[in-house]
Tab-separated table of C-alpha atoms in Angstrom:
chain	number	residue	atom	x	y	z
A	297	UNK	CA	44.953	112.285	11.157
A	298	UNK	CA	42.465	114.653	9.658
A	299	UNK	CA	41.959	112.679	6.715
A	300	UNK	CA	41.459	109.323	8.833
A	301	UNK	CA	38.828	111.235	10.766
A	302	UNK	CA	37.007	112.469	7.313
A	303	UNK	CA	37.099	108.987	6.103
A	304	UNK	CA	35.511	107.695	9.740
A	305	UNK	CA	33.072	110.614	9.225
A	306	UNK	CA	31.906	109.668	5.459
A	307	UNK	CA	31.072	106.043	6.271
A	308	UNK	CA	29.024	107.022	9.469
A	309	UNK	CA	27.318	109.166	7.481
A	310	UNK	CA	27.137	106.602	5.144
A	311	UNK	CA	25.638	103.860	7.481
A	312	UNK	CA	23.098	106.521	8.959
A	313	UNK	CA	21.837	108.629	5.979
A	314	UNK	CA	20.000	105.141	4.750
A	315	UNK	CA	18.316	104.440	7.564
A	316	UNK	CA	17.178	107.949	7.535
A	317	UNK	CA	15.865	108.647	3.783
A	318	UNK	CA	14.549	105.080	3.589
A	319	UNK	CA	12.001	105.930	6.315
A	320	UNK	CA	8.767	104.424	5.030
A	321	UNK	CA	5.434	105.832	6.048
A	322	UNK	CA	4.595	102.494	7.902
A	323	UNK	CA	7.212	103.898	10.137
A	324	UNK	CA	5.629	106.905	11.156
A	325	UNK	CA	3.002	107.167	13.958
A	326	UNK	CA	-0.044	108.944	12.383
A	327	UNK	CA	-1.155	112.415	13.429
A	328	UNK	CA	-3.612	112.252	15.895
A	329	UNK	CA	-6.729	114.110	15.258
A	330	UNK	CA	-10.150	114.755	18.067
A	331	UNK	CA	-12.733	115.468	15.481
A	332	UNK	CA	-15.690	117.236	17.539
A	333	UNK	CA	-19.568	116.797	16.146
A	334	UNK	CA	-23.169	117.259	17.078
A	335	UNK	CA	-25.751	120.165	17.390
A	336	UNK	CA	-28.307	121.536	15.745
A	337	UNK	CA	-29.550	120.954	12.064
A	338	UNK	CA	-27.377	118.495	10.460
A	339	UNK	CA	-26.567	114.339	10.151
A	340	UNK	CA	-24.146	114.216	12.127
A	341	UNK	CA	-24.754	110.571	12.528
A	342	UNK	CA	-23.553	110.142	9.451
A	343	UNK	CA	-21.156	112.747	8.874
A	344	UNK	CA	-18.752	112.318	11.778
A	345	UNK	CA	-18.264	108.689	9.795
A	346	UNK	CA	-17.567	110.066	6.335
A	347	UNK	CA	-15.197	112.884	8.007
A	348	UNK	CA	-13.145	109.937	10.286
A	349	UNK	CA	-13.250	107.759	7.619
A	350	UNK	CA	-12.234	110.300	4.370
A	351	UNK	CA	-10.070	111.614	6.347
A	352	UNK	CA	-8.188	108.811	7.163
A	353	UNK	CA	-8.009	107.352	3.735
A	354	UNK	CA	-6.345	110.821	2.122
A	355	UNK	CA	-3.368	110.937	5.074
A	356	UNK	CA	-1.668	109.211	7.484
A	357	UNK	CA	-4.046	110.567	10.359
A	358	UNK	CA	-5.893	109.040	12.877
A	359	UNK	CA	-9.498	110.427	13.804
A	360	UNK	CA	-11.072	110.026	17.047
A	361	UNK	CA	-14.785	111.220	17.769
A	362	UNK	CA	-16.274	113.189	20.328
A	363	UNK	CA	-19.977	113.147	19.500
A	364	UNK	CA	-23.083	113.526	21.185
A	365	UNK	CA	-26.538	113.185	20.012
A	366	UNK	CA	-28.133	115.937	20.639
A	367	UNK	CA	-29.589	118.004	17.819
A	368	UNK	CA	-29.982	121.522	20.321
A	369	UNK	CA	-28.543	124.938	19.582
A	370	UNK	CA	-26.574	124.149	22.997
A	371	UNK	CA	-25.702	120.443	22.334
A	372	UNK	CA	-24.210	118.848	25.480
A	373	UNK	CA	-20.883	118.367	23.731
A	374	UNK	CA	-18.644	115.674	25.796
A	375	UNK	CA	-15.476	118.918	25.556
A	376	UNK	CA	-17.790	121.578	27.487
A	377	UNK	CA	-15.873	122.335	30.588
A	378	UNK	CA	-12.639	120.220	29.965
A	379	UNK	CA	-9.768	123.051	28.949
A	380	UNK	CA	-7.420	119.450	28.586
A	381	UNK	CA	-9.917	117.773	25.843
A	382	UNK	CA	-6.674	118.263	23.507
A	383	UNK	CA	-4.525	116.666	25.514
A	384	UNK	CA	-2.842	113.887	23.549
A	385	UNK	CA	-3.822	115.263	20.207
A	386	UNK	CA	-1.836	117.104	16.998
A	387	UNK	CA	-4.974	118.614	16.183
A	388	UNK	CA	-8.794	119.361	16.585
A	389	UNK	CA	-11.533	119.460	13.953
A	390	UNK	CA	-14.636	121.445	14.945
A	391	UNK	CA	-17.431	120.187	13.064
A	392	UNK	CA	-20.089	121.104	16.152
A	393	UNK	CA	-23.237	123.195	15.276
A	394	UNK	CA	-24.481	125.297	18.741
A	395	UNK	CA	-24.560	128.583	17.994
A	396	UNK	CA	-26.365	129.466	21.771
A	397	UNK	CA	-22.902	127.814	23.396
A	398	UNK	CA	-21.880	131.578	24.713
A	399	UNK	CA	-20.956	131.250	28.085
A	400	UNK	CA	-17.341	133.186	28.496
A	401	UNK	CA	-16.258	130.640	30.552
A	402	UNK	CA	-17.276	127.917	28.501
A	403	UNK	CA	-15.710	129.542	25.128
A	404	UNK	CA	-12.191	130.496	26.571
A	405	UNK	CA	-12.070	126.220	27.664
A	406	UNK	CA	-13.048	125.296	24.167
A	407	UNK	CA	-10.013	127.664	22.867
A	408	UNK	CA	-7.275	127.213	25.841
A	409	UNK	CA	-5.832	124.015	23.324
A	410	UNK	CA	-5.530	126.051	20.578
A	411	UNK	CA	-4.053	129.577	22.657
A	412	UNK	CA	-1.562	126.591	23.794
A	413	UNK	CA	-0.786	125.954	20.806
A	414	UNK	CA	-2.923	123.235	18.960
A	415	UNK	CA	-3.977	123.944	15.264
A	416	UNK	CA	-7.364	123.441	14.483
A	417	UNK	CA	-9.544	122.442	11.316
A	418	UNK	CA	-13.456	124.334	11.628
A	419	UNK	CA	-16.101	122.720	9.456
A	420	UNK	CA	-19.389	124.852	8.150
A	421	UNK	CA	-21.066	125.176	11.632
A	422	UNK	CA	-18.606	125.436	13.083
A	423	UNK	CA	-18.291	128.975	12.177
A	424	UNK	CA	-21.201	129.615	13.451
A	425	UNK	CA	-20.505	127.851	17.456
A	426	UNK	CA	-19.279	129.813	20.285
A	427	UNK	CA	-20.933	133.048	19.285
A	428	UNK	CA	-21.138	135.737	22.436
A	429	UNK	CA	-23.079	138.388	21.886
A	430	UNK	CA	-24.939	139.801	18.330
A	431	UNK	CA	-23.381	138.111	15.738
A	432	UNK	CA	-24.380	140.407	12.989
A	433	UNK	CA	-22.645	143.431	14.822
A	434	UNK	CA	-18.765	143.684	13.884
A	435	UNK	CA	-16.649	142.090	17.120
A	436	UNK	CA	-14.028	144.510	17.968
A	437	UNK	CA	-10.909	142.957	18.777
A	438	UNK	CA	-10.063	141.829	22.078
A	439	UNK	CA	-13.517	141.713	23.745
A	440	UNK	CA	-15.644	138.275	24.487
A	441	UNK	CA	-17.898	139.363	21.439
A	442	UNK	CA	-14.668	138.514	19.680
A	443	UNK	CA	-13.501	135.442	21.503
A	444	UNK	CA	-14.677	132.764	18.967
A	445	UNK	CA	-13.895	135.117	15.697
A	446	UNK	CA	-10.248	135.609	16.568
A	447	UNK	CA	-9.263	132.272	16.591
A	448	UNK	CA	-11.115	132.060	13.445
A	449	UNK	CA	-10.389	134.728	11.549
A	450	UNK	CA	-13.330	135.839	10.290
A	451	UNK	CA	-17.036	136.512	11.552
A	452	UNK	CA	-19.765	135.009	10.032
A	453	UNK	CA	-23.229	135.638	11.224
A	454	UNK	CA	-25.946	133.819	8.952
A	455	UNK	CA	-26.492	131.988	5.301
A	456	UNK	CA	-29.013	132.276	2.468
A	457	UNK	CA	-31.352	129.251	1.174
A	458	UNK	CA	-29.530	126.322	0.029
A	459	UNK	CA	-28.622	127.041	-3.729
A	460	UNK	CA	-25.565	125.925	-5.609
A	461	UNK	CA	-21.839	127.297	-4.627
A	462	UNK	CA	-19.301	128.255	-7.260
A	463	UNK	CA	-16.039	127.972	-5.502
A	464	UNK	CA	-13.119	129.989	-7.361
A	465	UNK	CA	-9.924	129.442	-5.305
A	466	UNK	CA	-7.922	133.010	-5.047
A	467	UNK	CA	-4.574	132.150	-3.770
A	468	UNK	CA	-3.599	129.442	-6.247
A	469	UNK	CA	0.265	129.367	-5.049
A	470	UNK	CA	-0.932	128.546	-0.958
A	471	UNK	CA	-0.063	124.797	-0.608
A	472	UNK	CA	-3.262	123.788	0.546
A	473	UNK	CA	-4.448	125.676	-2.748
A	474	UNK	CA	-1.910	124.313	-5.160
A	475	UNK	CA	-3.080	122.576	-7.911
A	476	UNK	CA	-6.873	122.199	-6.752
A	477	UNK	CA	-9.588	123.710	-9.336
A	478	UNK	CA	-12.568	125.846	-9.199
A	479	UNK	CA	-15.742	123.620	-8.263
A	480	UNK	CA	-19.330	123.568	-8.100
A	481	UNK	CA	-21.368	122.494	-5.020
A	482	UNK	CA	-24.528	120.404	-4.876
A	483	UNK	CA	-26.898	122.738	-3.064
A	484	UNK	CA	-25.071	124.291	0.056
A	485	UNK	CA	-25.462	127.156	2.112
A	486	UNK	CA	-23.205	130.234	1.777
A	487	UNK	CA	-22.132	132.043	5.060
A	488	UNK	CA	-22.127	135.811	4.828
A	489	UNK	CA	-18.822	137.633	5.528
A	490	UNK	CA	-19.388	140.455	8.617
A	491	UNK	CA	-15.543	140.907	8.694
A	492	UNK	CA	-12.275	138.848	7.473
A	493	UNK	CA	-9.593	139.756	10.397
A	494	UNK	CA	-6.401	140.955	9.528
A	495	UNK	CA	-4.858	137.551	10.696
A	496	UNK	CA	-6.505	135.620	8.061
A	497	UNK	CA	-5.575	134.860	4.723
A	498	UNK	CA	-8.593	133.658	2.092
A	499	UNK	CA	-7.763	131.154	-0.149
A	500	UNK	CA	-11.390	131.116	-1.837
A	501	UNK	CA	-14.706	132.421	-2.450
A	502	UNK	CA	-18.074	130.787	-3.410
A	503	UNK	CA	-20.928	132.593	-5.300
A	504	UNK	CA	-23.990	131.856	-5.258
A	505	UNK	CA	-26.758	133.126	-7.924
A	506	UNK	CA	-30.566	133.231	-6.878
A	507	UNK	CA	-33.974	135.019	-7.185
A	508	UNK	CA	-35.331	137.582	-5.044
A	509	UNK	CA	-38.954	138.109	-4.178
A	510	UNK	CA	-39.209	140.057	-7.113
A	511	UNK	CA	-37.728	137.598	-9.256
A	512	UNK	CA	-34.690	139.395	-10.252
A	513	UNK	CA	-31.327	137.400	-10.495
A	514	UNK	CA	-29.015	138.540	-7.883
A	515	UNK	CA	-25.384	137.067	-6.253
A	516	UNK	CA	-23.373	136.810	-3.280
A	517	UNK	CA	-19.711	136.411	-2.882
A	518	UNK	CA	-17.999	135.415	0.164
A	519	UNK	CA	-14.493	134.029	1.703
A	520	UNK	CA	-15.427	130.065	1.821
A	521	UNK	CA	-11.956	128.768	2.892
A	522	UNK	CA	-8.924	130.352	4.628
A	523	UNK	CA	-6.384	129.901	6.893
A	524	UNK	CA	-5.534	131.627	10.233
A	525	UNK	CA	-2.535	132.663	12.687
A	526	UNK	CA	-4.177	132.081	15.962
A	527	UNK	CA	-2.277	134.432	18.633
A	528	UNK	CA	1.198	134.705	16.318
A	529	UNK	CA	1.644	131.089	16.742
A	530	UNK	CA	-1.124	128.443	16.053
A	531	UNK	CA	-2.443	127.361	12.767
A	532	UNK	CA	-5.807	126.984	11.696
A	533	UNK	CA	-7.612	125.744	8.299
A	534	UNK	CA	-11.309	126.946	7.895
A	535	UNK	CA	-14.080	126.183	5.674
A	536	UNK	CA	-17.732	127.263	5.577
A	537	UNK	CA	-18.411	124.918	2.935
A	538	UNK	CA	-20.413	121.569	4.335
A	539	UNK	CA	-23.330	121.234	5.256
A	540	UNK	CA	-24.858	118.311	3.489
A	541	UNK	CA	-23.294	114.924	3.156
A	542	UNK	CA	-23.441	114.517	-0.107
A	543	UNK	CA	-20.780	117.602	-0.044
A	544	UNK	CA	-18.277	116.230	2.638
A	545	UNK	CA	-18.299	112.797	1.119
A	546	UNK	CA	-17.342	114.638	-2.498
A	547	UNK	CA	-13.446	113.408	-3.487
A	548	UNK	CA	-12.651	117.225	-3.601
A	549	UNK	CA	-13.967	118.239	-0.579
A	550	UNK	CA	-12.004	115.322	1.685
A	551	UNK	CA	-9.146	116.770	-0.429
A	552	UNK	CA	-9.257	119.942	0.469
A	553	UNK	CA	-10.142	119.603	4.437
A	554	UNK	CA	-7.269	116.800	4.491
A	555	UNK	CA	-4.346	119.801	3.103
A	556	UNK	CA	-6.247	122.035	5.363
A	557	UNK	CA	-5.160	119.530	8.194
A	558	UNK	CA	-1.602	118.328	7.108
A	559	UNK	CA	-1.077	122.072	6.512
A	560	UNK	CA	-2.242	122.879	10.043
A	561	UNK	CA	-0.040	120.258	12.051
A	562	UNK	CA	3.344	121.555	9.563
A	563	UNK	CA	2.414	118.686	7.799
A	564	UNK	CA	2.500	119.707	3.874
A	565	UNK	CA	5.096	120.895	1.730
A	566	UNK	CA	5.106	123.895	-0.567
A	567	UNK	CA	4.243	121.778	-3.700
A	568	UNK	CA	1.018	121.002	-1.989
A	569	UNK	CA	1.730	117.680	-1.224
A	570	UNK	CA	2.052	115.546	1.911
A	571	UNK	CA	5.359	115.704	3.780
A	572	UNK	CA	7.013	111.917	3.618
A	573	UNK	CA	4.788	109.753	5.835
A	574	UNK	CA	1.492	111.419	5.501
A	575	UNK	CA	0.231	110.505	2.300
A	576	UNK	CA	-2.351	108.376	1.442
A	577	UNK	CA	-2.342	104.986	2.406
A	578	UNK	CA	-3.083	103.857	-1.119
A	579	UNK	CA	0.114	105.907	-1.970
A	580	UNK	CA	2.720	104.966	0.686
């Protein structure tokens, strides 16, 4: 009896396990991604189309835009005052730029997705959105001057002149790390560091050499890119890195935003590469 039912058991397994490994990525529904633009001081005419459209040609991901045109400090984004503006989606990319959006109310809406759950992908400005209170003054933990920088990870309060960035990746074993090399960025602006949270975990820095008034060669060195545990549970991929188009249309940059994503939905394996399904059209 026992070995009739082993037999019965090896060809189901047999008849199933096919089906199963030969899953093609053709067969699997695309993650679906809310990519969020406009605000103050960049194209994002033009860069909401080279995001959707990079993005979607490095993984199996779908990007839908929520953009309005309005270049403000307080843009009149088309999410403000809908806590559900997630619904439906694996995960949202903040690539907004309104620094004077600071309502509490307003703030805890834009985050109730992610506290639910929802990873999230922030772009340059984004970093530099939501901010209650003085940004330059360390956010303690816990407190509405903190709100935005928690789900974060780090607090960022300002940037120097656009200059060339020398990114140097730290963590080169991190999957969304693995494999990638240092870089050098057309002119960009480097965000300052107030305070990397104990939550976060930097994957890379970017220096930046340049002249003071005196004409003496100085350097910064921040955190450019790192990853977050939003409330012990939700993921989240950052970058500071940016700001002109010239940058986010760059082969390596669409690279390392699209791991940044896949990593965030559970969606990349530990060699760095896409889980089966994901990948690359090109490379399905």
């Amino acid at each position: 009896m026992c070995a009739k039912l082993n037999l019965t058991l090896t060809f189901l397994v047999a008849a199933i396990l096919p089906g199963v490994q030969g899953l093609t990525a053709a067969e699997t529904a695309p993650l679906k991604a809310l990519l969020i633009a406009g605000g103050c001081c960049h194209d994002y005419a033009r860069q909401k189309e080279i995001l959707k459209h990079g993005l979607e040609a490095h993984a199996n991901v779908k990007v839908d835009i929520a953009y309005v045109d309005d270049g403000s400090t307080s843009p009149k984004l088309p999410i403000l005052g809908h806590p559900d503006y997630a619904r439906g989606y694996d995960v949202i990319i903040h690539d907004e730029c309104g620094a004077d959006l600071n309502d509490k109310a307003m703030v805890e809406a834009v985050l109730k997705p992610h506290r639910d759950g929802v990873p999230g992908v922030n772009l340059h400005c984004a970093v530099h959105s939501y901010r209650i209170g003085d940004p330059n003054q360390r956010a303690t933990p816990g407190t509405a001057h903190a709100l935005w920088f928690e789900y974060l990870g780090l607090q960022s309060s300002g940037h120097g002149a656009q200059l060339p960035i020398a990114i140097s990746f730290t963590d080169h074993d991190h999957p969304i790390s693995k494999g990638l090399a240092d870089w050098t960025t057309v002119n960009e602006e480097l965000y300052n560091n107030v305070q990397v949270l104990s939550t976060a975990h930097p994957l890379a820095r970017g220096k930046q050499t340049f002249k003071n008034r005196e004409g003496v060669e100085r350097s910064n060195d921040f955190v450019v890119v790192w990853t977050n545990l939003y409330q012990d549970k939700t993921r989240v991929f950052s970058t500071t890195i940016g700001h002109n188009n010239q940058t986010v249309e760059n082969p390596l940059y669409l690279d390392l935003v699209t791991r940044g994503l896949l990593w965030a939905c559970g969606k990349l394996g530990d060699d760095g590469q896409p889980s089966p399904g994901y990948a690359a059209p090109a490379t399905r």
